[in-house]
CSV table of C-alpha atoms and ligand atoms in Angstrom, one decimal:
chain,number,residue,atom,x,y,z
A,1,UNK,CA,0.0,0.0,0.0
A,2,UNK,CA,1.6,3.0,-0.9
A,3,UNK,CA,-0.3,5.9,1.8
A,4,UNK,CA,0.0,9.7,0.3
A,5,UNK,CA,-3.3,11.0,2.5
A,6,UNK,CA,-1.0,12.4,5.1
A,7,UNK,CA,-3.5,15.6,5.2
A,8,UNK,CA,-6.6,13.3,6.8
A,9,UNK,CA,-4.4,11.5,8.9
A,10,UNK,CA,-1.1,10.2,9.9
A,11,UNK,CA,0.4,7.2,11.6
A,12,UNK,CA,1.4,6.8,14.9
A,13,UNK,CA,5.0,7.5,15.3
A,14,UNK,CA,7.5,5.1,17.4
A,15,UNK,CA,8.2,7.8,19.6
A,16,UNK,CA,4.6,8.4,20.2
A,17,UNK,CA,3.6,5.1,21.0
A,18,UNK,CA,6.5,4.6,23.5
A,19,UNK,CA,5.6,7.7,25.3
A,20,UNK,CA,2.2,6.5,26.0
A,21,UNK,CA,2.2,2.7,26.6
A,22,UNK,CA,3.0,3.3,30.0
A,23,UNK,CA,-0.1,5.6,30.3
A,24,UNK,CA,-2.1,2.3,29.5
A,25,UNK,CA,-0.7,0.4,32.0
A,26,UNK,CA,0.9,1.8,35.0
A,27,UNK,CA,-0.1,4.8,35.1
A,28,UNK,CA,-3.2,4.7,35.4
A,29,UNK,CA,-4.6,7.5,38.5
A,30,UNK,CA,-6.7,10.2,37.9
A,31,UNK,CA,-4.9,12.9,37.7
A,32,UNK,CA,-6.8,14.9,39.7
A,33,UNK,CA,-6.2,12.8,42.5
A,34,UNK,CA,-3.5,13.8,45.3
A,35,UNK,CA,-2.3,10.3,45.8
A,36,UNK,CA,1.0,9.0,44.7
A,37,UNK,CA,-1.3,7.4,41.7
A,38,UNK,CA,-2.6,10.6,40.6
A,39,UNK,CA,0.8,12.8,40.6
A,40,UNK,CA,2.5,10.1,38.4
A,41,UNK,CA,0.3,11.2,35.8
A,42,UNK,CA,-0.2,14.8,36.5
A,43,UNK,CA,4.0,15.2,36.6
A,44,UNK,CA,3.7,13.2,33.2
A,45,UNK,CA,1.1,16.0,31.9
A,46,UNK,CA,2.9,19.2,33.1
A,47,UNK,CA,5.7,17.8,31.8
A,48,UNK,CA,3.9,17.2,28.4
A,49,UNK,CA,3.1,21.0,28.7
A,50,UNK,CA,6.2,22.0,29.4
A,51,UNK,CA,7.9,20.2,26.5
A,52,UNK,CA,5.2,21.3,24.2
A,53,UNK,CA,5.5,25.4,25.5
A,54,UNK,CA,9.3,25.2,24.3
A,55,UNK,CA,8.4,23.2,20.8
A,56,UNK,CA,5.3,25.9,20.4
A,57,UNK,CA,7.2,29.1,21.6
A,58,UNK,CA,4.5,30.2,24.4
A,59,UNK,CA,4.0,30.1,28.1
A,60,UNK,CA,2.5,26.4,29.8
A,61,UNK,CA,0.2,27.8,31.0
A,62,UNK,CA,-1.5,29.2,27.8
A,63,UNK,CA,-1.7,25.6,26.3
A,64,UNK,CA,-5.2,23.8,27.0
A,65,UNK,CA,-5.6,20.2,25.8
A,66,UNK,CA,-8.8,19.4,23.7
A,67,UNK,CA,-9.9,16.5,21.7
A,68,UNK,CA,-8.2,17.3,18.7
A,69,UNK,CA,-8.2,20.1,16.4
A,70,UNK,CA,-12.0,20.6,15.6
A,71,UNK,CA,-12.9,21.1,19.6
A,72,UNK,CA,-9.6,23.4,19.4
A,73,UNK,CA,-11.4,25.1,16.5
A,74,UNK,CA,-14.9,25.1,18.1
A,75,UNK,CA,-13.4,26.2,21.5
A,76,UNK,CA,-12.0,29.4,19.9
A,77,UNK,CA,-14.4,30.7,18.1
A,78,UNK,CA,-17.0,30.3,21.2
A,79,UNK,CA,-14.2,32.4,23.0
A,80,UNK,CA,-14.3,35.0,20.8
A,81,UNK,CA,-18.0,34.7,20.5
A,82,UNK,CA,-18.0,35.3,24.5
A,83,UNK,CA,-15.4,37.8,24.4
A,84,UNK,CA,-17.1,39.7,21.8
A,85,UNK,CA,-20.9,39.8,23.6
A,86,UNK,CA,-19.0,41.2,26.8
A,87,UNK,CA,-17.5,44.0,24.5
A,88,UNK,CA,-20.5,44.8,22.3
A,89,UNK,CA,-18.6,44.0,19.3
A,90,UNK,CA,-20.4,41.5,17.1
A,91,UNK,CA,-18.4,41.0,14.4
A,92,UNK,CA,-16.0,37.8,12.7
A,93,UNK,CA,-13.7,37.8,9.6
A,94,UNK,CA,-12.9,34.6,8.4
A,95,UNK,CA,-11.3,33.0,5.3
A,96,UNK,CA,-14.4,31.4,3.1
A,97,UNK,CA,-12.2,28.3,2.8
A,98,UNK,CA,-11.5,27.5,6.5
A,99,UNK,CA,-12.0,24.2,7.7
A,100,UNK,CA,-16.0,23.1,8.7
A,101,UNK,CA,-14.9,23.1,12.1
A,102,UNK,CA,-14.8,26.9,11.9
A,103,UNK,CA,-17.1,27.6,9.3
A,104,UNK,CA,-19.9,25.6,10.7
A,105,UNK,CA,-19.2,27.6,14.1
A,106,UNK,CA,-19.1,30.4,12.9
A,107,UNK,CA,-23.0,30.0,10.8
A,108,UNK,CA,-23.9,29.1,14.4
A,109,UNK,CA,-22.5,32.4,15.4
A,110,UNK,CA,-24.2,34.4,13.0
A,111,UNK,CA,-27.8,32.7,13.7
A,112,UNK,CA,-27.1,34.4,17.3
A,113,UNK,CA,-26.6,38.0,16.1
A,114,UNK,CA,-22.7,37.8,15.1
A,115,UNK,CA,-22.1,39.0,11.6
A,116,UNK,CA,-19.4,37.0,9.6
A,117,UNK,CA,-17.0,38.1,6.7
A,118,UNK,CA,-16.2,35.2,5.1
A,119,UNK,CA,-12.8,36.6,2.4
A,120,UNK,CA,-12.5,34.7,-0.6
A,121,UNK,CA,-8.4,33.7,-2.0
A,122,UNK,CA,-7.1,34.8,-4.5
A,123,UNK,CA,-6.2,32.5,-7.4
A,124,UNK,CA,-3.3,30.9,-5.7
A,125,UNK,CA,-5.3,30.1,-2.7
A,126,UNK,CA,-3.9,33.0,-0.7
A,127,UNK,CA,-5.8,34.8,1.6
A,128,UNK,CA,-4.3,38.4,1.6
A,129,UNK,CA,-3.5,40.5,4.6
A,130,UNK,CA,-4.6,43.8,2.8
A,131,UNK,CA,-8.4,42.4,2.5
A,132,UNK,CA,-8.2,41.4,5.7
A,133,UNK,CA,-7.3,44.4,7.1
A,134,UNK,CA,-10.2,46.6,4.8
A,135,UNK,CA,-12.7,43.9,6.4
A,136,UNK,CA,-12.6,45.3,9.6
A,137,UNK,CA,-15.3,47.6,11.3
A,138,UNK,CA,-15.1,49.0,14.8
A,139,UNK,CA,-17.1,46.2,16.0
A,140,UNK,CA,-14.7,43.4,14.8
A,141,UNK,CA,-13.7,41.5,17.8
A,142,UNK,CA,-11.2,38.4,16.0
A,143,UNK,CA,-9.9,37.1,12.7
A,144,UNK,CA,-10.0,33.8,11.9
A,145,UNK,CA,-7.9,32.5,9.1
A,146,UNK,CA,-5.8,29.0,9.2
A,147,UNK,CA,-2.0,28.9,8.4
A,148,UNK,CA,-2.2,26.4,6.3
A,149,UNK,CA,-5.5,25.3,4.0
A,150,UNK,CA,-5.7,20.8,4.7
A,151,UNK,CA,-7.0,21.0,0.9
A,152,UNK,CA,-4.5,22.6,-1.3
A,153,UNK,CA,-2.0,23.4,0.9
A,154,UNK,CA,-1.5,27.1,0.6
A,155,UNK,CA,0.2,28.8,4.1
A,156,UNK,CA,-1.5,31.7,4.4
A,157,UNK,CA,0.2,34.8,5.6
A,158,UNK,CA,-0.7,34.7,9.5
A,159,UNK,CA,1.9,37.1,11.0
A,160,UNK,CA,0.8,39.9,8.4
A,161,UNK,CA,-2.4,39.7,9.7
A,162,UNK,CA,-1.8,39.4,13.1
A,163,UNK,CA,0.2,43.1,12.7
A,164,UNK,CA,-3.1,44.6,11.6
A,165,UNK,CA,-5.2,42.4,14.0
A,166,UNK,CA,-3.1,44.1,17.0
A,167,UNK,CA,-3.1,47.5,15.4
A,168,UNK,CA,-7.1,47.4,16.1
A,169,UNK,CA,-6.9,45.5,19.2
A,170,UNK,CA,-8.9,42.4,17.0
A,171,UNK,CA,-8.1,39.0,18.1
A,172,UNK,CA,-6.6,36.8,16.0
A,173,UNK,CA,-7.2,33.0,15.7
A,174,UNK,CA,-4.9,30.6,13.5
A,175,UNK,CA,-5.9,27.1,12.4
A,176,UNK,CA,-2.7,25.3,12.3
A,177,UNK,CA,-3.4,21.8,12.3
A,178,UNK,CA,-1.6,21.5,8.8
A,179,UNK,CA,1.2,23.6,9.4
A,180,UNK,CA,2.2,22.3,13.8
A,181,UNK,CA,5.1,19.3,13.2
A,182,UNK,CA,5.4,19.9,9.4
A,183,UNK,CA,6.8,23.8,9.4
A,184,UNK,CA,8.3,25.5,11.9
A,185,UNK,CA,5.5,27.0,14.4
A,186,UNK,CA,5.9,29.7,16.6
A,187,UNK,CA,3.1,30.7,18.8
A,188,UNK,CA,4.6,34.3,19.6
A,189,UNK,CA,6.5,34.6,16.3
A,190,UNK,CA,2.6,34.7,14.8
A,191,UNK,CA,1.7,36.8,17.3
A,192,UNK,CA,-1.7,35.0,17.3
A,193,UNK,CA,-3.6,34.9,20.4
A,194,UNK,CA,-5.2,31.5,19.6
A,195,UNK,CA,-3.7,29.0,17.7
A,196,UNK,CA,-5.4,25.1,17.1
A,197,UNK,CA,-3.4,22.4,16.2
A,198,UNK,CA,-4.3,18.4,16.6
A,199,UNK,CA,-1.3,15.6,17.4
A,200,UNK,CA,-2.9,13.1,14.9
A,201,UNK,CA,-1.9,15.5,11.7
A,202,UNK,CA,1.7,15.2,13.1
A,203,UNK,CA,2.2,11.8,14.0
A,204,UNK,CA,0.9,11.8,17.0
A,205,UNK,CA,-2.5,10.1,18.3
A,206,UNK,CA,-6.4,11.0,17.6
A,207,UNK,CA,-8.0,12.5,20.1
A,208,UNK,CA,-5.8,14.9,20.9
A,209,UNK,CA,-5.2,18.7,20.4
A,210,UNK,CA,-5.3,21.9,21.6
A,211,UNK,CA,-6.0,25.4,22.0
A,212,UNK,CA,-3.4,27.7,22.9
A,213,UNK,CA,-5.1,30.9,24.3
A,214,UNK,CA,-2.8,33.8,24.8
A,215,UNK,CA,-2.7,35.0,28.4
A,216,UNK,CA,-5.2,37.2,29.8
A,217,UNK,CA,-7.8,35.0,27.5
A,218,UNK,CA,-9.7,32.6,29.3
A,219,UNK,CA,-11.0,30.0,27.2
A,220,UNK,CA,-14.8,29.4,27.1
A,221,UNK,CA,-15.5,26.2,28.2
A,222,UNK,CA,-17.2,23.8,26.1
A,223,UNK,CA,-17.7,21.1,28.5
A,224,UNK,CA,-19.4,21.7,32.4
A,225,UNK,CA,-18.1,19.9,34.9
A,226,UNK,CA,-14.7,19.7,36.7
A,227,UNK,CA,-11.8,22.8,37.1
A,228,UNK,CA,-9.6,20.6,34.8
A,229,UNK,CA,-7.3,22.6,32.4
A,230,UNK,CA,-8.0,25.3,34.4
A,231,UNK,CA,-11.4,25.6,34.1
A,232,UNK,CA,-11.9,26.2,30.6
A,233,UNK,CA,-12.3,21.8,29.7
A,234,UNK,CA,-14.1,20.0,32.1
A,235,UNK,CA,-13.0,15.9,31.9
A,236,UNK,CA,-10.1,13.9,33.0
A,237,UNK,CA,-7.4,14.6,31.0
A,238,UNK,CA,-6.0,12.5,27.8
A,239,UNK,CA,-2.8,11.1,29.8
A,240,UNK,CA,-1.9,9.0,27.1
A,241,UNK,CA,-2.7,11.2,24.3
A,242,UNK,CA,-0.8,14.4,25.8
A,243,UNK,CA,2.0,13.0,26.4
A,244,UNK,CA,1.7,11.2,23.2
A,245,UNK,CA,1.6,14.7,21.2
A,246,UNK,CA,4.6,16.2,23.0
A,247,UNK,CA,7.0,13.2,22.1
A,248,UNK,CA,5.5,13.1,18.4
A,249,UNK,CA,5.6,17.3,18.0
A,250,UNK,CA,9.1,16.8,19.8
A,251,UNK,CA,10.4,14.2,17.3
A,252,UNK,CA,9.0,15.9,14.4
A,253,UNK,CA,10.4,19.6,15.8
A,254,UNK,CA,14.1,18.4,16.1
A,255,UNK,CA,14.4,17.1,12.3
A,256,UNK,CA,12.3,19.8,10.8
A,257,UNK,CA,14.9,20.8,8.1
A,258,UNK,CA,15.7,17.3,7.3
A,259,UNK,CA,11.7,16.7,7.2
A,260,UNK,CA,10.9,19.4,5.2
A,261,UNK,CA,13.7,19.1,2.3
A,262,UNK,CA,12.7,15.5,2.6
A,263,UNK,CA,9.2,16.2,1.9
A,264,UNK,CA,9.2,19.1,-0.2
A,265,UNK,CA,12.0,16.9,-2.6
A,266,UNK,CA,8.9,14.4,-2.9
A,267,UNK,CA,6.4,16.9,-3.4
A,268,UNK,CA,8.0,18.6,-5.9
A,269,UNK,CA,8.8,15.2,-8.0
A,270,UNK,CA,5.0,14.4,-7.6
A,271,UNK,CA,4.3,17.9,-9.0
A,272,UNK,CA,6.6,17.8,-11.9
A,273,UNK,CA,5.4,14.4,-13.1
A,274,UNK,CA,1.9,14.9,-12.7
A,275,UNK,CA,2.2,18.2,-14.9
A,276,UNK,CA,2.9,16.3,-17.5
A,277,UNK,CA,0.1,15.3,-18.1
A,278,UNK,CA,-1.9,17.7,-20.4
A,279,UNK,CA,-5.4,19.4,-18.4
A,280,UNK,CA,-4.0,19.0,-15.0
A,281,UNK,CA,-3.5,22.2,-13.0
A,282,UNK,CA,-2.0,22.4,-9.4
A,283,UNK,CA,-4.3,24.3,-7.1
A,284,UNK,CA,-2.5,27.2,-5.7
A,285,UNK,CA,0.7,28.7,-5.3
A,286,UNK,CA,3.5,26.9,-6.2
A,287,UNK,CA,5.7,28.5,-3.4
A,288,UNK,CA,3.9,29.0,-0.4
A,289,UNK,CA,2.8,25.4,0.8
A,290,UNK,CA,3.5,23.1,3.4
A,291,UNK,CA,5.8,20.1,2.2
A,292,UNK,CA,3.4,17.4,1.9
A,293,UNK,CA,0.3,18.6,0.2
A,294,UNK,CA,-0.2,18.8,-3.6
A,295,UNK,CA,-3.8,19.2,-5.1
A,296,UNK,CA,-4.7,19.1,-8.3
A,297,UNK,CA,-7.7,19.6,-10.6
A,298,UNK,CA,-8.0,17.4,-13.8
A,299,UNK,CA,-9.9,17.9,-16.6
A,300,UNK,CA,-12.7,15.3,-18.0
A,301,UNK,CA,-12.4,12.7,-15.1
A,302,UNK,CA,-14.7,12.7,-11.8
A,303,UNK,CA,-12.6,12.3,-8.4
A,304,UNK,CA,-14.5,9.1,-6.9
A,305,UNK,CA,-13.6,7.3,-10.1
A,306,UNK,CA,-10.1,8.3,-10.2
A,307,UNK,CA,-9.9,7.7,-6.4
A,308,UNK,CA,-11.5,4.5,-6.6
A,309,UNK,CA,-9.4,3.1,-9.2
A,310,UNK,CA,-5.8,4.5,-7.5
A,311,UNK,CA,-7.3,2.3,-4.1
A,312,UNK,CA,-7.6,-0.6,-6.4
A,313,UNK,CA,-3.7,-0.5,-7.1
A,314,UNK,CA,-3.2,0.3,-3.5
A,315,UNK,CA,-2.9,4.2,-3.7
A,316,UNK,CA,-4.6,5.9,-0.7
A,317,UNK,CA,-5.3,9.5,-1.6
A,318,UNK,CA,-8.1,11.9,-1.4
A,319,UNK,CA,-10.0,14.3,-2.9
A,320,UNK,CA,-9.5,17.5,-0.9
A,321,UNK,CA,-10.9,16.8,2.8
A,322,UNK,CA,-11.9,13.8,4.5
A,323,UNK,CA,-15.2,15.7,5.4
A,324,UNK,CA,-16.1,16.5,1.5
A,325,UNK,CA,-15.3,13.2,0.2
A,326,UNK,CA,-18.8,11.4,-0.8
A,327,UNK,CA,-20.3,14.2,-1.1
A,328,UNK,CA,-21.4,15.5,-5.1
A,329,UNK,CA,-21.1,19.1,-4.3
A,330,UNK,CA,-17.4,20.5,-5.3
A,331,UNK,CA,-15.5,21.3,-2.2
A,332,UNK,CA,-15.9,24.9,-1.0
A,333,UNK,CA,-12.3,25.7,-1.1
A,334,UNK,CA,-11.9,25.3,-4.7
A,335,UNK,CA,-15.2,27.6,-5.3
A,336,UNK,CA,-14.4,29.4,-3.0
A,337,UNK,CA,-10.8,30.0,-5.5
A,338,UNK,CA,-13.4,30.3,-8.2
A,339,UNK,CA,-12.4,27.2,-9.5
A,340,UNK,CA,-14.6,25.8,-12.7
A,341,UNK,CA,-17.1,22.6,-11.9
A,342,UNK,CA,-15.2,21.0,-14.9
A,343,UNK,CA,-11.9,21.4,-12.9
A,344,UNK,CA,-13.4,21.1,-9.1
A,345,UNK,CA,-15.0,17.9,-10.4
A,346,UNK,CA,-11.7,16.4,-11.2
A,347,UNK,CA,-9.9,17.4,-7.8
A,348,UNK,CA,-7.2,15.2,-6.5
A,349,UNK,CA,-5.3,15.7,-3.0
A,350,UNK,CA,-1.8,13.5,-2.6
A,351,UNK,CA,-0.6,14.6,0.8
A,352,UNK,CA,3.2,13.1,1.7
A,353,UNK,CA,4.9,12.8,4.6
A,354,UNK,CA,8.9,11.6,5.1
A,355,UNK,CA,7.8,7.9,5.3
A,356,UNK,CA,7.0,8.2,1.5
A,357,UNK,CA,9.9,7.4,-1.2
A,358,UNK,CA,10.6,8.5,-4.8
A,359,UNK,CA,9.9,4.9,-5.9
A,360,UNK,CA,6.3,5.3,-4.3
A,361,UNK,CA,5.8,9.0,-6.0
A,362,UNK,CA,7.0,6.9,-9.2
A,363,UNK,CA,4.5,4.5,-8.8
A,364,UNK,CA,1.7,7.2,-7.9
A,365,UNK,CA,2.2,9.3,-11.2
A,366,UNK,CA,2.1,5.8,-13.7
A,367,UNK,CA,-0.7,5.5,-11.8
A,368,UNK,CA,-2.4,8.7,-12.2
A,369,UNK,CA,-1.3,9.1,-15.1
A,370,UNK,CA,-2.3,5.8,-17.1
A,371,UNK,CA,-5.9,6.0,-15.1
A,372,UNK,CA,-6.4,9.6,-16.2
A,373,UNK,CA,-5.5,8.8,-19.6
A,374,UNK,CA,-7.9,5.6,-20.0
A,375,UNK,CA,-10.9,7.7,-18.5
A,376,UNK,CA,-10.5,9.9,-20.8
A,377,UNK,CA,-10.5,7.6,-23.6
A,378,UNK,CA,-13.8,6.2,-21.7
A,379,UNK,CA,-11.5,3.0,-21.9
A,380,UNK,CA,-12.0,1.9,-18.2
B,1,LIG,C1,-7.8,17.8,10.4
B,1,LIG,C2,-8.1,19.2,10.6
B,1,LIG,C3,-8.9,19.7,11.6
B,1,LIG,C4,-9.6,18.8,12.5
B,1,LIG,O1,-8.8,18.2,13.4
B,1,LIG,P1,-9.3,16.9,14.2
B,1,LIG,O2,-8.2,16.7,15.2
B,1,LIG,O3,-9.4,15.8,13.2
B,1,LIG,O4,-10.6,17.3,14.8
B,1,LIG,C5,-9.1,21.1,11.7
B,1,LIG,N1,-8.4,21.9,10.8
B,1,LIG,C6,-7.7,21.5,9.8
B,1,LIG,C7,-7.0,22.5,8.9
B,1,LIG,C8,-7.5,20.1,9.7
B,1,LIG,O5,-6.7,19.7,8.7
């Protein structure tokens, strides 16, 4: 099986695993509790925190563990949603090709009086800072707009924004599930004051993420109950999975530029071959991506079919997001780009990651290339 859908999800690291077995089996206490079987696992967490403040670039204490990366998402948003009815300011600006996780809480927003600026890209899938900047009003309390788009790939220019955001005193939240683990990420080099990122995108486990909230922001909790994580997510704690995502973020952190020129090597040889082929079009900029994720949009084929046809040969790959796949309707990232149904219809989402190999990229452009060529012919 060759596995180039590195974007949905990733698998477990080594490191990961070894960090957590013990978190399976002896250490089990709450840790909540004051006994001896509690602190083993709360030392194990604030050390987790720790680790992950220095890989991140913040303070511990503004790290709060979530699910994953749509709670993360959900969690900020209802922040700023709480932050903004305290300050009579009412107002969200987003990028129209955020992941659902934010758009879908952010139509909630709007059915309770919030109005939302959802910015379309440009043609390369780039979100710029300038419209940002001319979409706020007085009563904008946050910006919402990822650092890297889990479709196409595009890194969008975050610490731009973030100069305007503090200019206005607007909050600024950054989705950066794509980008934590596979670029370097620096809380306070962003300047964002919440940032989402999820361990199973880098290696790490599903089921765990987190928020970080900048101090002097309180997270809204999602979940009654308990004073865990300081009150703002009530539930035992994820041992496992927290201390999981530390050792897979620290792993992935310490050979970033080996990582990356791996990667982006792959990428780029994926790229070139698949170009070849005549009526395929990568899907935004060329430059400012993350190393693993190519998209494509290919003319006079469907995606399911082509999809179908690369998992018969034992190619993994996507679409665009796991949440769009099955479903007819292009994916709202490429209209949102103003991409053509003739193009969106054909859209095709190889995401890499360093346990890939040139043979395999080899293997995925025959592929692609002989199955585009035979539905074209209607051959198949
Ligand atoms: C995967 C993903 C999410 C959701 O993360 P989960 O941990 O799966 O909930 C959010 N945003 C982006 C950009 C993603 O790629």
């Amino acid at each position: 099986m060759i596995y180039a859908d590195h974007a949905a999800t990733t698998a477990l690291s080594k490191a990961a695993l070894t960090a957590m077995l013990p978190y399976f089996t002896e250490y089990y206490g709450n840790p909540s509790s004051t006994h001896a079987a509690g602190t083993a696992v709360s030392r194990g967490i604030l050390a987790a925190r720790e680790q992950l403040a220095l890989l991140l670039n913040c303070a511990p204490r503004e790290i709060y563990f979530t699910s994953g990366g749509s709670e993360a998402n959900n969690q900020a948003l209802r922040t700023v949603a709480a932050i903004g009815k305290q300050t009579q300011r009412q107002h969200i600006v987003c990028s129209a090709f955020e992941h659902p996780s934010v758009l879908r809480t952010l139509d909630e927003l709007q059915d309770t009086g919030f109005s939302v600026t959802r910015l379309a890209p440009n043609q390369d899938g780039l979100i710029s800072a300038a419209d940002v900047q001319a979409a706020m009003r007085p009563d904008t309390v946050a910006v919402s707009v990822m650092l890297a788009n889990n479709e196409i790939g595009t890194l969008q220019p975050i610490a731009e924004i973030a100069v305007g955001c503090r200019a206005r005193g607007i909050l600024l939240h950054t989705d950066a599930v794509q980008a934590v683990g596979h670029i370097p990420v620096s809380v306070r080099g962003l300047q964002a004051d919440l940032l989402s990122l999820s361990a199973h995108k880098f290696n790490g486990p599903t089921g765990t993420g987190a928020l970080i909230a900048r101090r002097g922001i309180q997270p809204y909790s999602l979940i009654r109950g308990g004073g865990q994580e300081r009150g703002s997510r009530a539930g035992t704690e994820h041992a496992a999975g927290i201390v999981g995502m530390a050792a897979a973020l620290q792993e992935k952190n310490s050979d970033m530029p080996k990582h990356i020129a791996v990667v982006t090597a792959l990428r780029e040889q994926l790229i070139s071959g698949l170009l070849e082929l005549p009526q395929v079009m990568l899907t935004g900029s060329p430059n400012a991506r993350v190393p693993g994720i190519a998209h494509f949009c290919i003319q006079g084929v469907e995606s399911e079919t082509v999809l179908a046809l690369l998992d018969e040969r034992g190619i993994c790959a996507s679409a665009g997001s796991a949440c769009a796949a099955g479903a007819l309707e292009p994916s709202h990232v490429l209209r949102s780009m103003g991409i053509s149904g003739a193009w969106a219809q054909g859209a095709l989402r190889l995401s890499l990651g360093a346990d890939n190999t040139p043979e395999e990229v080899r293997q995925i452009i025959l592929a692609v290339s002989e199955i585009v060529t035979r539905l074209r012919k209607g051959t198949v």
